[in-house]
Amino acid sequence: MKKREIILAAVIILAALLLWGIFRLTGRSGGDLLRITVDNEQYGEYPLNQDQTIRINDTNVCEIRNGTVRMTAADCPDHLCMESAPIDSGGGTIICLPNRVFLEVVSSGSTNSLTPDTVTS
């Protein structure tokens, strides 16, 4: 690598870390609710501070435990959603594309959703 490439890579990494830090400190990412969307329609919102298992139609099961959310069951062929890292109050999403199930952590009172409008089977 040339010196310019190393400097450019360092600047990009520092900028990314700075933006991540700003979003973390201002609380713009993350929240205290799990919002579940199925086929672009809101299925429900659940508090992260209440441990529970949620059956999503007849296709998926997710679990809230100790403030973290993970997909525990899915009838999709690849099970990538079950292999996704758990999400928590720091934010994040878990998506089961074949079943069009979208889990996201949001702040209470939030009306904005990251629901993908263009997801197709």
PDB file of C-alpha atoms in Angstrom:
ATOM      1  CA  MET A   1       0.000   0.000   0.000  1.00  0.00           C
ATOM      2  CA  LYS A   2       1.132   3.476  -0.729  1.00  0.00           C
ATOM      3  CA  LYS A   3       1.383   6.162   1.915  1.00  0.00           C
ATOM      4  CA  ARG A   4      -1.643   8.020   0.496  1.00  0.00           C
ATOM      5  CA  GLU A   5      -3.789   4.875   0.642  1.00  0.00           C
ATOM      6  CA  ILE A   6      -2.865   4.293   4.274  1.00  0.00           C
ATOM      7  CA  ILE A   7      -3.686   7.900   5.180  1.00  0.00           C
ATOM      8  CA  LEU A   8      -7.015   7.715   3.327  1.00  0.00           C
ATOM      9  CA  ALA A   9      -7.936   4.463   5.085  1.00  0.00           C
ATOM     10  CA  ALA A  10      -7.049   5.981   8.470  1.00  0.00           C
ATOM     11  CA  VAL A  11      -9.163   9.085   7.784  1.00  0.00           C
ATOM     12  CA  ILE A  12     -12.160   6.969   6.757  1.00  0.00           C
ATOM     13  CA  ILE A  13     -11.866   4.803   9.874  1.00  0.00           C
ATOM     14  CA  LEU A  14     -11.562   7.844  12.146  1.00  0.00           C
ATOM     15  CA  ALA A  15     -14.576   9.508  10.504  1.00  0.00           C
ATOM     16  CA  ALA A  16     -16.647   6.356  10.940  1.00  0.00           C
ATOM     17  CA  LEU A  17     -15.667   6.059  14.606  1.00  0.00           C
ATOM     18  CA  LEU A  18     -16.462   9.721  15.185  1.00  0.00           C
ATOM     19  CA  LEU A  19     -19.927   9.397  13.639  1.00  0.00           C
ATOM     20  CA  TRP A  20     -20.607   6.201  15.572  1.00  0.00           C
ATOM     21  CA  GLY A  21     -19.590   7.948  18.801  1.00  0.00           C
ATOM     22  CA  ILE A  22     -21.828  10.925  18.111  1.00  0.00           C
ATOM     23  CA  PHE A  23     -24.843   8.713  17.445  1.00  0.00           C
ATOM     24  CA  ARG A  24     -24.116   6.637  20.554  1.00  0.00           C
ATOM     25  CA  LEU A  25     -23.791   9.693  22.808  1.00  0.00           C
ATOM     26  CA  THR A  26     -26.846  11.495  21.470  1.00  0.00           C
ATOM     27  CA  GLY A  27     -28.997   8.378  21.689  1.00  0.00           C
ATOM     28  CA  ARG A  28     -30.091   8.618  18.073  1.00  0.00           C
ATOM     29  CA  SER A  29     -29.577   4.943  17.518  1.00  0.00           C
ATOM     30  CA  GLY A  30     -31.322   2.405  19.646  1.00  0.00           C
ATOM     31  CA  GLY A  31     -34.230   2.547  21.992  1.00  0.00           C
ATOM     32  CA  ASP A  32     -36.311   0.688  24.498  1.00  0.00           C
ATOM     33  CA  LEU A  33     -38.856  -1.137  22.332  1.00  0.00           C
ATOM     34  CA  LEU A  34     -38.770  -4.002  19.886  1.00  0.00           C
ATOM     35  CA  ARG A  35     -40.890  -3.221  16.824  1.00  0.00           C
ATOM     36  CA  ILE A  36     -41.911  -6.184  14.704  1.00  0.00           C
ATOM     37  CA  THR A  37     -43.066  -5.612  11.141  1.00  0.00           C
ATOM     38  CA  VAL A  38     -44.457  -8.371   8.925  1.00  0.00           C
ATOM     39  CA  ASP A  39     -45.021  -7.830   5.216  1.00  0.00           C
ATOM     40  CA  ASN A  40     -44.565  -4.048   5.693  1.00  0.00           C
ATOM     41  CA  GLU A  41     -47.292  -3.854   8.357  1.00  0.00           C
ATOM     42  CA  GLN A  42     -46.609  -3.310  12.029  1.00  0.00           C
ATOM     43  CA  TYR A  43     -47.152  -6.534  13.947  1.00  0.00           C
ATOM     44  CA  GLY A  44     -46.457  -5.145  17.425  1.00  0.00           C
ATOM     45  CA  GLU A  45     -44.144  -3.329  19.816  1.00  0.00           C
ATOM     46  CA  TYR A  46     -42.692  -4.965  22.915  1.00  0.00           C
ATOM     47  CA  PRO A  47     -40.630  -3.519  25.792  1.00  0.00           C
ATOM     48  CA  LEU A  48     -37.028  -4.687  25.966  1.00  0.00           C
ATOM     49  CA  ASN A  49     -37.148  -4.753  29.766  1.00  0.00           C
ATOM     50  CA  GLN A  50     -39.780  -7.522  29.839  1.00  0.00           C
ATOM     51  CA  ASP A  51     -38.541 -11.056  29.102  1.00  0.00           C
ATOM     52  CA  GLN A  52     -40.890 -12.855  26.721  1.00  0.00           C
ATOM     53  CA  THR A  53     -41.160 -15.153  23.751  1.00  0.00           C
ATOM     54  CA  ILE A  54     -43.115 -13.792  20.787  1.00  0.00           C
ATOM     55  CA  ARG A  55     -44.675 -16.011  18.113  1.00  0.00           C
ATOM     56  CA  ILE A  56     -44.817 -14.144  14.818  1.00  0.00           C
ATOM     57  CA  ASN A  57     -47.633 -15.630  12.765  1.00  0.00           C
ATOM     58  CA  ASP A  58     -46.844 -19.283  12.068  1.00  0.00           C
ATOM     59  CA  THR A  59     -43.385 -18.571  10.675  1.00  0.00           C
ATOM     60  CA  ASN A  60     -41.015 -17.111  13.277  1.00  0.00           C
ATOM     61  CA  VAL A  61     -40.367 -16.940  16.998  1.00  0.00           C
ATOM     62  CA  CYS A  62     -38.250 -14.267  18.666  1.00  0.00           C
ATOM     63  CA  GLU A  63     -37.179 -13.962  22.261  1.00  0.00           C
ATOM     64  CA  ILE A  64     -36.513 -10.970  24.500  1.00  0.00           C
ATOM     65  CA  ARG A  65     -34.188 -11.911  27.370  1.00  0.00           C
ATOM     66  CA  ASN A  66     -32.225  -9.535  29.598  1.00  0.00           C
ATOM     67  CA  GLY A  67     -32.789  -6.645  27.184  1.00  0.00           C
ATOM     68  CA  THR A  68     -31.556  -8.485  24.096  1.00  0.00           C
ATOM     69  CA  VAL A  69     -33.586  -9.816  21.186  1.00  0.00           C
ATOM     70  CA  ARG A  70     -32.824 -12.804  19.005  1.00  0.00           C
ATOM     71  CA  MET A  71     -34.708 -14.926  16.523  1.00  0.00           C
ATOM     72  CA  THR A  72     -35.069 -18.416  17.996  1.00  0.00           C
ATOM     73  CA  ALA A  73     -37.109 -20.166  15.298  1.00  0.00           C
ATOM     74  CA  ALA A  74     -37.989 -19.657  11.656  1.00  0.00           C
ATOM     75  CA  ASP A  75     -39.415 -21.867   8.947  1.00  0.00           C
ATOM     76  CA  CYS A  76     -37.326 -20.227   6.213  1.00  0.00           C
ATOM     77  CA  PRO A  77     -34.845 -22.466   4.363  1.00  0.00           C
ATOM     78  CA  ASP A  78     -31.579 -20.684   5.247  1.00  0.00           C
ATOM     79  CA  HIS A  79     -32.162 -19.638   8.904  1.00  0.00           C
ATOM     80  CA  LEU A  80     -29.913 -16.587   8.458  1.00  0.00           C
ATOM     81  CA  CYS A  81     -32.168 -14.602  10.789  1.00  0.00           C
ATOM     82  CA  MET A  82     -31.476 -17.126  13.555  1.00  0.00           C
ATOM     83  CA  GLU A  83     -27.734 -16.721  12.983  1.00  0.00           C
ATOM     84  CA  SER A  84     -27.918 -12.909  13.211  1.00  0.00           C
ATOM     85  CA  ALA A  85     -26.308 -11.283  16.230  1.00  0.00           C
ATOM     86  CA  PRO A  86     -28.759 -10.383  18.993  1.00  0.00           C
ATOM     87  CA  ILE A  87     -29.939  -6.762  19.067  1.00  0.00           C
ATOM     88  CA  ASP A  88     -30.398  -4.587  22.131  1.00  0.00           C
ATOM     89  CA  SER A  89     -31.034  -1.022  23.297  1.00  0.00           C
ATOM     90  CA  GLY A  90     -27.991   0.078  21.304  1.00  0.00           C
ATOM     91  CA  GLY A  91     -30.088  -0.480  18.184  1.00  0.00           C
ATOM     92  CA  GLY A  92     -30.047  -2.952  15.380  1.00  0.00           C
ATOM     93  CA  THR A  93     -32.213  -5.060  13.147  1.00  0.00           C
ATOM     94  CA  ILE A  94     -32.858  -8.703  12.415  1.00  0.00           C
ATOM     95  CA  ILE A  95     -34.503  -9.549   9.106  1.00  0.00           C
ATOM     96  CA  CYS A  96     -36.056 -12.797   7.908  1.00  0.00           C
ATOM     97  CA  LEU A  97     -36.300 -12.011   4.225  1.00  0.00           C
ATOM     98  CA  PRO A  98     -38.204 -15.107   3.026  1.00  0.00           C
ATOM     99  CA  ASN A  99     -40.945 -14.546   5.648  1.00  0.00           C
ATOM    100  CA  ARG A 100     -40.796 -10.739   5.363  1.00  0.00           C
ATOM    101  CA  VAL A 101     -40.301 -10.372   9.129  1.00  0.00           C
ATOM    102  CA  PHE A 102     -38.381  -7.314  10.313  1.00  0.00           C
ATOM    103  CA  LEU A 103     -37.266  -6.782  13.935  1.00  0.00           C
ATOM    104  CA  GLU A 104     -35.879  -3.393  14.966  1.00  0.00           C
ATOM    105  CA  VAL A 105     -35.123  -1.610  18.218  1.00  0.00           C
ATOM    106  CA  VAL A 106     -36.798   1.803  18.438  1.00  0.00           C
ATOM    107  CA  SER A 107     -37.373   4.506  21.036  1.00  0.00           C
ATOM    108  CA  SER A 108     -40.802   4.655  22.638  1.00  0.00           C
ATOM    109  CA  GLY A 109     -42.936   7.182  20.816  1.00  0.00           C
ATOM    110  CA  SER A 110     -40.912   6.725  17.630  1.00  0.00           C
ATOM    111  CA  THR A 111     -42.987   6.789  14.479  1.00  0.00           C
ATOM    112  CA  ASN A 112     -40.092   6.329  12.075  1.00  0.00           C
ATOM    113  CA  SER A 113     -39.416   2.822  10.927  1.00  0.00           C
ATOM    114  CA  LEU A 114     -36.611   1.282   8.968  1.00  0.00           C
ATOM    115  CA  THR A 115     -39.034  -1.162   7.420  1.00  0.00           C
ATOM    116  CA  PRO A 116     -37.864  -2.059   3.918  1.00  0.00           C
ATOM    117  CA  ASP A 117     -40.569  -1.051   1.454  1.00  0.00           C
ATOM    118  CA  THR A 118     -38.986  -2.888  -1.435  1.00  0.00           C
ATOM    119  CA  VAL A 119     -38.407  -6.335   0.039  1.00  0.00           C
ATOM    120  CA  THR A 120     -39.733  -9.059  -2.217  1.00  0.00           C
ATOM    121  CA  SER A 121     -39.903 -12.786  -1.759  1.00  0.00           C
TER     122      SER A 121
END
